[in-house]
Amino acid sequence: MATVQKIIINQKLYGSIEMPETEAARRVLTVVTRAYETRKPMRAAMLFSPGKLRALKVYQTGGAWQELLDLELYIELGKILRFNTDDAVKLKNSIELINDMAHTHFNISKRLGLVNKERKSPANESYLFWDIENFSNIAPMFNDLIDKYTIPDDHIYIAANPDSLYLFKDEWEANLYDYGKTLKSFHFTKCDHGKNVADGILLENFKQLRLRNADVYVMTFDRELKDFFREACDTSNNLYMMV
């Protein structure tokens, strides 16, 4: 859930910003306002440790979604406090490029590609396997995919690890509300702690269904998960992913 936060520094009101009620967002706000208050150089690098900055130069499992959200908030604060955010924009663009991620308002349907055959074969039904942790843009998912291809709620599978669910559940639910849905409208699994647990759940859901002659949409930026779906997909299905 997002709230409007007033930006007050040294008893001066600079404006307001809409931000999610998460620890991550509050941390960014605190780092920025303290640096601004003490007249320290405003740099996006202050949001991350040196090790994290080095890691962001290579592919990140999960798409570095939290770091991108931090940078987006930093850029918005820059507009309010009127400091230069060119370095943050450059870093954000670099992360998206490295992780094969498009901007939040891109048209999903234009980047969907059939990945397991040259031509589409006849299909009787459609299914969606949605990695919401690194593909959390709700509006494009409905406008460009779910509504466009008439994918029923009971054919949509979503999973999330506990840390992501704690940070973003309210935000996801608020955005889903605009479409008359909640996470419980679909096959949603809250996973346990562990590496790639949510990814494993989605793959297992797919395998258990033993789908034949179906259109299968897998929405993830995780390269390894894409490969696993390709291996597990029956040749009678039409498998679609971001290309």
C-alpha positions as MATLAB code, in Angstrom:
seq = 'MATVQKIIINQKLYGSIEMPETEAARRVLTVVTRAYETRKPMRAAMLFSPGKLRALKVYQTGGAWQELLDLELYIELGKILRFNTDDAVKLKNSIELINDMAHTHFNISKRLGLVNKERKSPANESYLFWDIENFSNIAPMFNDLIDKYTIPDDHIYIAANPDSLYLFKDEWEANLYDYGKTLKSFHFTKCDHGKNVADGILLENFKQLRLRNADVYVMTFDRELKDFFREACDTSNNLYMMV';
ca = [
       0.000    0.000    0.000;
       1.276    3.472   -0.865;
       0.877    6.609    1.219;
       1.661   10.271    0.673;
       4.798   11.266    2.566;
       5.685   14.916    3.218;
       9.344   15.756    2.612;
      10.429   18.024    5.462;
      14.111   18.877    6.012;
      15.326   21.377    8.613;
      11.690   22.330    9.260;
      11.184   23.259    5.593;
       8.513   21.532    3.517;
       9.821   20.671    0.051;
       6.810   18.762   -1.184;
       5.160   15.356   -0.980;
       5.757   11.972   -2.563;
       3.670    8.832   -2.879;
       5.692    5.865   -1.671;
       5.040    2.289   -0.526;
       4.837    1.537    3.186;
       7.893   -0.734    3.216;
      11.149   -0.807    5.130;
      13.060   -0.547    1.861;
      11.266    2.668    0.851;
      11.719    4.183    4.302;
      15.436    3.362    4.177;
      15.861    5.180    0.861;
      13.968    8.192    2.184;
      16.143    8.307    5.307;
      19.430    7.987    3.381;
      18.458   10.732    0.926;
      17.069   13.224    3.440;
      20.037   12.816    5.794;
      22.524   13.335    2.966;
      20.596   16.365    1.733;
      20.336   17.808    5.243;
      24.097   17.536    5.827;
      24.905   18.758    2.281;
      26.681   15.575    1.281;
      27.109   14.894   -2.448;
      23.931   13.306   -3.775;
      24.881   10.070   -5.501;
      22.837    6.985   -6.260;
      25.780    4.880   -5.068;
      25.004    5.822   -1.474;
      21.969    3.528   -1.631;
      24.103    0.405   -2.056;
      27.217   -1.164   -0.610;
      30.340   -1.366   -2.813;
      29.805   -5.113   -3.130;
      26.213   -4.658   -4.262;
      27.271   -2.078   -6.858;
      29.785   -4.554   -8.265;
      27.155   -7.296   -8.332;
      24.725   -5.088  -10.253;
      27.139   -5.049  -13.191;
      26.261   -8.674  -13.945;
      23.021  -10.618  -14.308;
      21.008  -10.887  -11.073;
      18.660  -13.773  -10.349;
      15.266  -12.181   -9.875;
      16.143   -9.163  -11.990;
      17.376   -6.891   -9.152;
      13.774   -5.741   -8.681;
      14.374   -4.261   -5.218;
      17.363   -2.215   -6.380;
      15.314   -0.878   -9.300;
      12.534    0.183   -6.943;
      15.086    1.931   -4.724;
      16.463    3.818   -7.714;
      13.015    4.833   -8.927;
      12.228    6.311   -5.513;
      15.605    8.061   -5.437;
      14.881    9.624   -8.836;
      11.470   10.848   -7.686;
      13.031   12.392   -4.568;
      15.557   14.094   -6.815;
      12.741   15.822   -8.649;
      11.304   17.133   -5.398;
      14.606   18.178   -3.835;
      16.012   19.327   -7.187;
      19.275   17.398   -7.192;
      20.821   15.726  -10.224;
      19.846   12.081  -10.704;
      21.612   11.347  -14.010;
      23.795    8.717  -12.339;
      20.712    6.955  -10.962;
      19.022    6.925  -14.363;
      22.186    5.543  -15.941;
      22.480    2.803  -13.301;
      18.787    1.899  -13.615;
      19.047    1.616  -17.395;
      22.161   -0.527  -17.040;
      20.442   -2.931  -14.623;
      17.432   -3.278  -16.919;
      19.633   -3.910  -19.939;
      21.804   -6.515  -18.177;
      18.751   -8.340  -16.826;
      16.792   -8.088  -20.098;
      14.115   -5.984  -18.437;
      11.966   -3.444  -20.255;
      10.483   -0.243  -18.872;
       7.403   -0.539  -16.675;
       4.978    0.573  -19.390;
       6.195   -1.557  -22.288;
       3.664   -3.561  -24.279;
       4.018   -7.178  -23.180;
       2.238   -8.643  -26.188;
       4.764   -7.080  -28.581;
       7.668   -8.815  -26.812;
       6.030  -12.203  -26.328;
       7.516  -14.845  -28.562;
       6.761  -18.465  -29.354;
       9.902  -20.223  -28.130;
       9.366  -23.944  -28.595;
       8.388  -24.175  -32.276;
       8.312  -22.165  -35.476;
       4.535  -22.039  -35.934;
       1.660  -22.029  -33.471;
      -0.321  -25.254  -33.270;
      -4.046  -25.505  -32.330;
      -4.728  -24.929  -28.619;
      -7.796  -25.613  -26.513;
      -6.967  -23.465  -23.467;
      -4.499  -20.941  -22.029;
      -2.392  -20.938  -18.848;
      -0.196  -18.331  -17.176;
       2.766  -18.958  -14.840;
       3.616  -15.599  -13.319;
       6.856  -14.863  -11.475;
       5.418  -11.844   -9.648;
       8.661  -11.151   -7.775;
      10.552   -9.972  -10.831;
       7.587   -9.217  -13.068;
       5.276   -7.249  -10.777;
       3.738   -4.719  -13.195;
       0.061   -5.521  -12.680;
      -1.556   -3.266  -15.294;
       0.426   -4.546  -18.319;
      -0.150   -8.116  -17.191;
      -3.919   -7.637  -17.437;
      -4.098   -5.229  -20.356;
      -1.548   -6.952  -22.612;
      -1.881  -10.580  -21.566;
      -4.606  -11.835  -19.194;
      -7.510   -9.868  -20.665;
      -6.195   -9.915  -24.225;
      -5.868  -13.696  -24.348;
      -8.807  -14.402  -21.991;
      -6.846  -16.423  -19.444;
      -9.244  -17.552  -16.662;
      -8.352  -17.020  -13.007;
      -8.112  -20.755  -12.303;
      -5.490  -21.082  -15.053;
      -3.182  -18.496  -13.485;
      -0.392  -19.677  -11.166;
       1.573  -17.243   -8.977;
       4.186  -17.818   -6.274;
       6.158  -15.509   -3.993;
       8.884  -15.973   -1.422;
       8.146  -14.685    2.110;
      10.512  -11.684    2.047;
       8.992  -10.334   -1.170;
       5.495  -11.032    0.083;
       6.203   -9.083    3.281;
       7.531   -6.101    1.337;
       5.091   -5.942   -1.568;
       1.866   -7.823   -0.744;
      -0.066   -4.636    0.053;
       1.153   -2.978   -3.144;
       0.291   -6.013   -5.279;
      -3.149   -6.339   -3.700;
      -3.867   -2.636   -4.178;
      -3.026   -2.872   -7.882;
      -4.975   -6.100   -8.317;
      -7.989   -4.428   -6.677;
      -8.302   -2.173   -9.750;
      -9.126   -5.325  -11.712;
     -11.462   -6.753   -9.089;
      -8.914   -9.365   -8.011;
      -6.716  -10.361   -5.085;
      -3.863  -12.847   -4.923;
      -6.399  -15.395   -3.690;
      -8.298  -15.060   -6.974;
      -5.603  -17.247   -8.548;
      -3.558  -20.316   -7.664;
      -1.236  -18.398   -5.340;
       1.473  -20.061   -3.244;
       3.320  -18.414   -0.370;
       6.652  -20.202   -0.350;
       9.109  -21.038    2.409;
      12.566  -19.538    2.714;
      15.140  -20.889    0.323;
      16.917  -20.199   -2.943;
      14.635  -20.012   -5.999;
      11.759  -21.531   -4.039;
       9.049  -19.540   -5.863;
      10.557  -20.460   -9.233;
      10.537  -24.114   -8.270;
       6.879  -23.959   -7.241;
       5.808  -22.500  -10.597;
       7.746  -25.141  -12.481;
       6.262  -27.904  -10.334;
       2.732  -26.509  -10.892;
       3.376  -26.696  -14.626;
       4.728  -30.239  -14.515;
       1.818  -31.531  -12.410;
      -0.758  -30.190  -14.879;
       0.701  -32.319  -17.709;
      -0.706  -29.863  -20.234;
      -1.345  -30.842  -23.847;
      -2.517  -28.633  -26.719;
      -2.453  -25.469  -24.606;
      -1.104  -21.955  -24.940;
       1.366  -21.553  -22.061;
       2.580  -18.099  -21.020;
       5.590  -17.935  -18.685;
       6.251  -14.432  -17.380;
       9.702  -14.226  -15.848;
      13.066  -12.614  -16.472;
      14.887  -15.563  -14.889;
      16.908  -17.242  -17.648;
      17.312  -20.502  -15.756;
      13.581  -20.798  -15.132;
      12.900  -20.173  -18.831;
      15.201  -23.065  -19.743;
      13.490  -25.406  -17.262;
      10.062  -24.618  -18.725;
      11.338  -25.284  -22.240;
      12.652  -28.680  -21.161;
       9.421  -29.629  -19.393;
       6.999  -28.397  -22.068;
       5.250  -30.971  -24.234;
       5.676  -30.309  -27.966;
       1.890  -30.072  -28.436;
       1.832  -26.870  -26.357;
       2.618  -23.361  -27.575;
       5.137  -21.912  -25.108;
       5.361  -18.106  -24.975;
       8.036  -16.075  -23.158;
       9.597  -12.614  -23.339;
      12.087  -12.419  -26.202;
];
